[in-house]
Amino acid sequence: MRLSITVTTLSNILFIASGQAAGQASLRRNLVTGRSVAEWPVDENGVAHLKVIEDNLCIDSEDEGIATYGAYLQAALNDWSKSDVLEIQTVQLHSSNDSKCDSSPVAYEGYINVVHDNEPWHQWIGLTSWEVDANDMVTAVLVRFNDYFLSNRDREAYTSNPQTRQMAFCHEIGHAVGLPHQDEDEQNMNTGSCMDYTAHPEGGRGYGPNALHPNDVDFEKLSAAYGNQIGLDEKEQIEGK
């Protein structure tokens, strides 16, 4: 049995679409502060090996915002690769003879697929969907970005700017590796994590630290969750084994 969980993030809306298991409340999960990490399988050392499809991001565009997506994706992957329980590599889904970039919202088993589209009728900036198996292990992730919010000159003062793009990519990749939000109040002080909700990702001016990168709390949650798969003591995980 496969359960599909869709999480709307970086907006004021949170919902779950539970596919075949919609009638089984015990299998539904809320992405809220304090929820457990959604885990990918790990190797004997407690490390999850993740493959991110990069050539469906379709950044060959005259649009200046879209053209920067690749750099923000790489920055986010570099940030999350600092975790000692994640090994992240980028892969090309298409052959060198196939120039087609497919930004269709499709999940591929064993991969994190990253795409974007212009969807003004939706209120999400980023959307991450997991597929999990009967053991509640993640088997595939689809990450989507909304050009209407991230690459729209009419919204440069709000969401279509470098700070929001950087936070959005960090935030959604954080969900892709399994993390929940740290905080869901957009107007309070920033936590210093991109897994925060904030209207001021750049920080400062009374809003606290920036929200552009993961922080120690994120890495501790990952170490504790993935380490538990192989029975490591939580204190050992957080202290670096």
mmCIF file of C-alpha atoms in Angstrom:
data_model
loop_
_atom_site.group_PDB
_atom_site.id
_atom_site.type_symbol
_atom_site.label_atom_id
_atom_site.label_comp_id
_atom_site.label_asym_id
_atom_site.label_seq_id
_atom_site.Cartn_x
_atom_site.Cartn_y
_atom_site.Cartn_z
ATOM 1 C CA MET A 1 0.000 0.000 0.000
ATOM 2 C CA ARG A 2 1.298 3.469 -0.887
ATOM 3 C CA LEU A 3 0.246 6.676 0.835
ATOM 4 C CA SER A 4 0.637 10.015 -0.897
ATOM 5 C CA ILE A 5 0.981 13.040 1.375
ATOM 6 C CA THR A 6 0.888 16.550 -0.037
ATOM 7 C CA VAL A 7 2.032 19.489 2.042
ATOM 8 C CA THR A 8 1.321 23.097 1.143
ATOM 9 C CA THR A 9 4.071 25.246 2.566
ATOM 10 C CA LEU A 10 5.186 28.871 2.691
ATOM 11 C CA SER A 11 1.560 29.972 2.686
ATOM 12 C CA ASN A 12 -1.251 30.217 5.195
ATOM 13 C CA ILE A 13 -2.728 26.912 4.032
ATOM 14 C CA LEU A 14 -1.865 23.439 5.314
ATOM 15 C CA PHE A 15 -3.587 20.365 3.972
ATOM 16 C CA ILE A 16 -3.074 16.659 3.403
ATOM 17 C CA ALA A 17 -4.171 14.689 0.358
ATOM 18 C CA SER A 18 -4.003 11.060 1.365
ATOM 19 C CA GLY A 19 -4.661 9.109 -1.825
ATOM 20 C CA GLN A 20 -5.757 5.498 -1.390
ATOM 21 C CA ALA A 21 -5.501 5.678 2.374
ATOM 22 C CA ALA A 22 -7.745 8.722 2.776
ATOM 23 C CA GLY A 23 -10.178 6.769 4.953
ATOM 24 C CA GLN A 24 -7.527 5.581 7.381
ATOM 25 C CA ALA A 25 -7.043 8.371 9.875
ATOM 26 C CA SER A 26 -4.179 6.517 11.558
ATOM 27 C CA LEU A 27 -2.075 6.940 8.412
ATOM 28 C CA ARG A 28 -2.608 10.664 8.020
ATOM 29 C CA ARG A 29 0.149 12.977 9.158
ATOM 30 C CA ASN A 30 0.080 16.694 9.829
ATOM 31 C CA LEU A 31 3.089 18.755 8.921
ATOM 32 C CA VAL A 32 3.104 20.900 12.036
ATOM 33 C CA THR A 33 5.709 22.009 14.512
ATOM 34 C CA GLY A 34 6.948 19.067 16.562
ATOM 35 C CA ARG A 35 5.818 16.378 14.130
ATOM 36 C CA SER A 36 8.298 13.554 13.695
ATOM 37 C CA VAL A 37 10.662 13.507 10.734
ATOM 38 C CA ALA A 38 9.441 11.658 7.644
ATOM 39 C CA GLU A 39 12.313 9.323 6.936
ATOM 40 C CA TRP A 40 13.985 7.914 3.862
ATOM 41 C CA PRO A 41 15.584 4.481 4.349
ATOM 42 C CA VAL A 42 19.197 4.540 5.568
ATOM 43 C CA ASP A 43 22.270 2.371 5.159
ATOM 44 C CA GLU A 44 23.999 0.460 7.967
ATOM 45 C CA ASN A 45 25.606 3.704 9.170
ATOM 46 C CA GLY A 46 22.320 5.567 9.461
ATOM 47 C CA VAL A 47 22.885 7.656 6.331
ATOM 48 C CA ALA A 48 20.150 8.318 3.763
ATOM 49 C CA HIS A 49 21.386 8.451 0.162
ATOM 50 C CA LEU A 50 19.188 10.878 -1.761
ATOM 51 C CA LYS A 51 19.084 11.521 -5.495
ATOM 52 C CA VAL A 52 17.764 14.876 -6.702
ATOM 53 C CA ILE A 53 16.672 15.209 -10.333
ATOM 54 C CA GLU A 54 18.018 18.571 -11.463
ATOM 55 C CA ASP A 55 17.271 18.642 -15.191
ATOM 56 C CA ASN A 56 13.488 18.911 -14.809
ATOM 57 C CA LEU A 57 13.805 22.336 -13.196
ATOM 58 C CA CYS A 58 13.755 23.862 -16.705
ATOM 59 C CA ILE A 59 15.769 27.024 -16.083
ATOM 60 C CA ASP A 60 16.630 27.747 -19.739
ATOM 61 C CA SER A 61 14.425 30.806 -19.712
ATOM 62 C CA GLU A 62 14.561 34.491 -20.613
ATOM 63 C CA ASP A 63 12.778 35.157 -17.334
ATOM 64 C CA GLU A 64 15.438 36.491 -14.977
ATOM 65 C CA GLY A 65 13.862 34.936 -11.879
ATOM 66 C CA ILE A 66 13.445 31.446 -13.318
ATOM 67 C CA ALA A 67 16.993 31.543 -14.685
ATOM 68 C CA THR A 68 18.294 31.757 -11.094
ATOM 69 C CA TYR A 69 16.419 28.684 -9.793
ATOM 70 C CA GLY A 70 19.317 26.344 -10.477
ATOM 71 C CA ALA A 71 21.656 28.357 -8.267
ATOM 72 C CA TYR A 72 19.125 28.432 -5.423
ATOM 73 C CA LEU A 73 18.581 24.683 -5.706
ATOM 74 C CA GLN A 74 22.313 24.024 -5.520
ATOM 75 C CA ALA A 75 22.673 26.357 -2.534
ATOM 76 C CA ALA A 76 19.877 24.506 -0.732
ATOM 77 C CA LEU A 77 21.423 21.113 -1.478
ATOM 78 C CA ASN A 78 24.774 22.356 -0.203
ATOM 79 C CA ASP A 79 23.094 23.526 3.000
ATOM 80 C CA TRP A 80 21.319 20.237 3.699
ATOM 81 C CA SER A 81 24.387 18.182 2.740
ATOM 82 C CA LYS A 82 26.022 19.509 5.901
ATOM 83 C CA SER A 83 23.923 16.978 7.834
ATOM 84 C CA ASP A 84 25.914 13.902 8.823
ATOM 85 C CA VAL A 85 22.948 11.637 8.057
ATOM 86 C CA LEU A 86 22.301 12.813 4.482
ATOM 87 C CA GLU A 87 24.275 12.123 1.345
ATOM 88 C CA ILE A 88 22.748 14.104 -1.516
ATOM 89 C CA GLN A 89 23.662 13.830 -5.170
ATOM 90 C CA THR A 90 22.137 15.439 -8.246
ATOM 91 C CA VAL A 91 21.240 13.301 -11.243
ATOM 92 C CA GLN A 92 20.220 13.910 -14.843
ATOM 93 C CA LEU A 93 17.000 12.134 -15.761
ATOM 94 C CA HIS A 94 17.360 12.749 -19.485
ATOM 95 C CA SER A 95 20.133 11.521 -21.759
ATOM 96 C CA SER A 96 22.557 13.939 -23.380
ATOM 97 C CA ASN A 97 20.752 13.370 -26.683
ATOM 98 C CA ASP A 98 17.409 14.341 -25.168
ATOM 99 C CA SER A 99 17.157 18.103 -24.803
ATOM 100 C CA LYS A 100 13.587 17.999 -23.518
ATOM 101 C CA CYS A 101 13.102 19.340 -20.004
ATOM 102 C CA ASP A 102 9.929 18.003 -18.429
ATOM 103 C CA SER A 103 8.567 20.126 -15.590
ATOM 104 C CA SER A 104 5.461 17.969 -15.228
ATOM 105 C CA PRO A 105 4.472 17.382 -11.566
ATOM 106 C CA VAL A 106 5.442 13.706 -11.487
ATOM 107 C CA ALA A 107 7.107 11.737 -8.681
ATOM 108 C CA TYR A 108 9.764 9.159 -9.580
ATOM 109 C CA GLU A 109 10.374 6.269 -7.214
ATOM 110 C CA GLY A 110 13.678 6.623 -5.412
ATOM 111 C CA TYR A 111 14.161 10.265 -6.376
ATOM 112 C CA ILE A 112 13.401 13.848 -5.373
ATOM 113 C CA ASN A 113 12.005 15.521 -8.493
ATOM 114 C CA VAL A 114 12.155 19.340 -8.543
ATOM 115 C CA VAL A 115 9.936 21.280 -10.958
ATOM 116 C CA HIS A 116 8.226 24.671 -11.334
ATOM 117 C CA ASP A 117 5.245 26.219 -13.101
ATOM 118 C CA ASN A 118 3.208 29.423 -13.150
ATOM 119 C CA GLU A 119 0.095 28.727 -11.083
ATOM 120 C CA PRO A 120 -1.613 32.002 -10.065
ATOM 121 C CA TRP A 121 -4.760 30.149 -9.000
ATOM 122 C CA HIS A 122 -2.888 28.463 -6.139
ATOM 123 C CA GLN A 123 -1.780 30.187 -2.942
ATOM 124 C CA TRP A 124 1.384 28.195 -2.354
ATOM 125 C CA ILE A 125 4.915 29.348 -3.082
ATOM 126 C CA GLY A 126 6.299 25.835 -2.750
ATOM 127 C CA LEU A 127 4.599 22.465 -2.542
ATOM 128 C CA THR A 128 6.221 19.201 -1.433
ATOM 129 C CA SER A 129 4.571 15.792 -1.845
ATOM 130 C CA TRP A 130 5.856 12.560 -0.357
ATOM 131 C CA GLU A 131 5.041 8.982 -1.227
ATOM 132 C CA VAL A 132 5.576 6.487 1.579
ATOM 133 C CA ASP A 133 5.411 2.706 1.688
ATOM 134 C CA ALA A 134 3.580 0.411 4.090
ATOM 135 C CA ASN A 135 6.397 0.855 6.615
ATOM 136 C CA ASP A 136 5.948 4.652 6.502
ATOM 137 C CA MET A 137 9.293 5.111 4.755
ATOM 138 C CA VAL A 138 9.589 7.781 2.063
ATOM 139 C CA THR A 139 9.977 6.318 -1.421
ATOM 140 C CA ALA A 140 9.595 9.391 -3.653
ATOM 141 C CA VAL A 141 9.258 13.158 -3.350
ATOM 142 C CA LEU A 142 7.923 15.804 -5.708
ATOM 143 C CA VAL A 143 8.934 19.415 -5.039
ATOM 144 C CA ARG A 144 7.102 22.183 -6.919
ATOM 145 C CA PHE A 145 7.709 25.930 -7.051
ATOM 146 C CA ASN A 146 5.180 28.535 -8.134
ATOM 147 C CA ASP A 147 6.542 31.106 -10.596
ATOM 148 C CA TYR A 148 3.610 33.408 -9.903
ATOM 149 C CA PHE A 149 5.095 34.146 -6.474
ATOM 150 C CA LEU A 150 8.805 33.605 -7.113
ATOM 151 C CA SER A 151 9.299 35.132 -10.576
ATOM 152 C CA ASN A 152 6.751 37.907 -10.979
ATOM 153 C CA ARG A 153 7.776 41.572 -11.259
ATOM 154 C CA ASP A 154 4.481 42.646 -9.719
ATOM 155 C CA ARG A 155 5.443 40.807 -6.517
ATOM 156 C CA GLU A 156 9.079 41.847 -6.133
ATOM 157 C CA ALA A 157 8.353 43.689 -2.890
ATOM 158 C CA TYR A 158 6.696 40.600 -1.393
ATOM 159 C CA THR A 159 7.855 37.198 -2.616
ATOM 160 C CA SER A 160 9.568 37.575 -5.994
ATOM 161 C CA ASN A 161 12.995 38.492 -4.677
ATOM 162 C CA PRO A 162 16.319 36.744 -3.943
ATOM 163 C CA GLN A 163 15.676 36.286 -0.206
ATOM 164 C CA THR A 164 12.312 34.569 -0.674
ATOM 165 C CA ARG A 165 13.638 32.373 -3.479
ATOM 166 C CA GLN A 166 16.555 31.235 -1.333
ATOM 167 C CA MET A 167 14.302 30.522 1.628
ATOM 168 C CA ALA A 168 11.747 28.718 -0.569
ATOM 169 C CA PHE A 169 14.317 26.332 -2.045
ATOM 170 C CA CYS A 170 15.897 25.663 1.351
ATOM 171 C CA HIS A 171 12.454 25.190 2.911
ATOM 172 C CA GLU A 172 11.106 22.737 0.333
ATOM 173 C CA ILE A 173 14.294 20.662 0.210
ATOM 174 C CA GLY A 174 14.022 20.545 3.998
ATOM 175 C CA HIS A 175 10.581 19.002 3.592
ATOM 176 C CA ALA A 176 11.955 16.658 0.915
ATOM 177 C CA VAL A 177 14.463 15.225 3.405
ATOM 178 C CA GLY A 178 11.604 14.865 5.882
ATOM 179 C CA LEU A 179 11.557 17.882 8.202
ATOM 180 C CA PRO A 180 8.483 19.665 9.580
ATOM 181 C CA HIS A 181 8.181 23.395 10.213
ATOM 182 C CA GLN A 182 9.883 24.957 13.204
ATOM 183 C CA ASP A 183 7.278 27.715 13.464
ATOM 184 C CA GLU A 184 4.102 28.639 11.562
ATOM 185 C CA ASP A 185 3.558 32.266 12.586
ATOM 186 C CA GLU A 186 4.679 34.538 9.755
ATOM 187 C CA GLN A 187 4.774 37.690 11.869
ATOM 188 C CA ASN A 188 6.757 36.667 14.952
ATOM 189 C CA MET A 189 10.527 36.640 15.468
ATOM 190 C CA ASN A 190 12.429 34.426 13.029
ATOM 191 C CA THR A 191 13.811 31.179 14.430
ATOM 192 C CA GLY A 192 16.932 31.390 12.270
ATOM 193 C CA SER A 193 15.831 28.408 10.154
ATOM 194 C CA CYS A 194 14.487 28.235 6.622
ATOM 195 C CA MET A 195 11.919 25.787 8.057
ATOM 196 C CA ASP A 196 10.232 28.780 9.662
ATOM 197 C CA TYR A 197 7.194 30.637 8.338
ATOM 198 C CA THR A 198 8.138 34.285 7.939
ATOM 199 C CA ALA A 199 7.211 37.322 5.882
ATOM 200 C CA HIS A 200 10.766 38.623 6.430
ATOM 201 C CA PRO A 201 13.260 35.907 5.442
ATOM 202 C CA GLU A 202 16.086 38.429 5.298
ATOM 203 C CA GLY A 203 15.758 39.044 9.057
ATOM 204 C CA GLY A 204 16.953 42.181 10.831
ATOM 205 C CA ARG A 205 14.820 45.258 11.580
ATOM 206 C CA GLY A 206 13.447 43.586 14.682
ATOM 207 C CA TYR A 207 12.637 40.264 12.966
ATOM 208 C CA GLY A 208 15.662 38.395 14.300
ATOM 209 C CA PRO A 209 18.084 36.232 12.311
ATOM 210 C CA ASN A 210 17.589 35.485 8.637
ATOM 211 C CA ALA A 211 15.607 32.421 7.562
ATOM 212 C CA LEU A 212 17.732 31.464 4.569
ATOM 213 C CA HIS A 213 19.483 28.320 5.820
ATOM 214 C CA PRO A 214 18.918 25.331 8.138
ATOM 215 C CA ASN A 215 19.948 25.778 11.760
ATOM 216 C CA ASP A 216 21.216 23.436 14.486
ATOM 217 C CA VAL A 217 17.688 22.427 15.490
ATOM 218 C CA ASP A 218 17.026 21.106 11.971
ATOM 219 C CA PHE A 219 20.225 19.077 11.915
ATOM 220 C CA GLU A 220 19.582 17.671 15.384
ATOM 221 C CA LYS A 221 16.103 16.506 14.338
ATOM 222 C CA LEU A 222 17.542 14.778 11.292
ATOM 223 C CA SER A 223 20.337 13.084 13.252
ATOM 224 C CA ALA A 224 17.941 11.860 15.932
ATOM 225 C CA ALA A 225 15.360 10.526 13.484
ATOM 226 C CA TYR A 226 17.666 8.811 11.016
ATOM 227 C CA GLY A 227 19.935 7.497 13.749
ATOM 228 C CA ASN A 228 16.962 5.795 15.407
ATOM 229 C CA GLN A 229 16.588 3.553 12.360
ATOM 230 C CA ILE A 230 19.787 1.749 13.332
ATOM 231 C CA GLY A 231 19.312 2.075 17.080
ATOM 232 C CA LEU A 232 21.779 4.847 17.879
ATOM 233 C CA ASP A 233 21.393 6.582 21.216
ATOM 234 C CA GLU A 234 19.916 10.070 20.756
ATOM 235 C CA LYS A 235 22.617 11.657 22.921
ATOM 236 C CA GLU A 236 25.306 10.096 20.746
ATOM 237 C CA GLN A 237 23.602 11.338 17.590
ATOM 238 C CA ILE A 238 23.403 14.954 18.711
ATOM 239 C CA GLU A 239 26.904 15.015 20.191
ATOM 240 C CA GLY A 240 28.428 13.637 17.010
ATOM 241 C CA LYS A 241 28.639 9.956 18.007
#
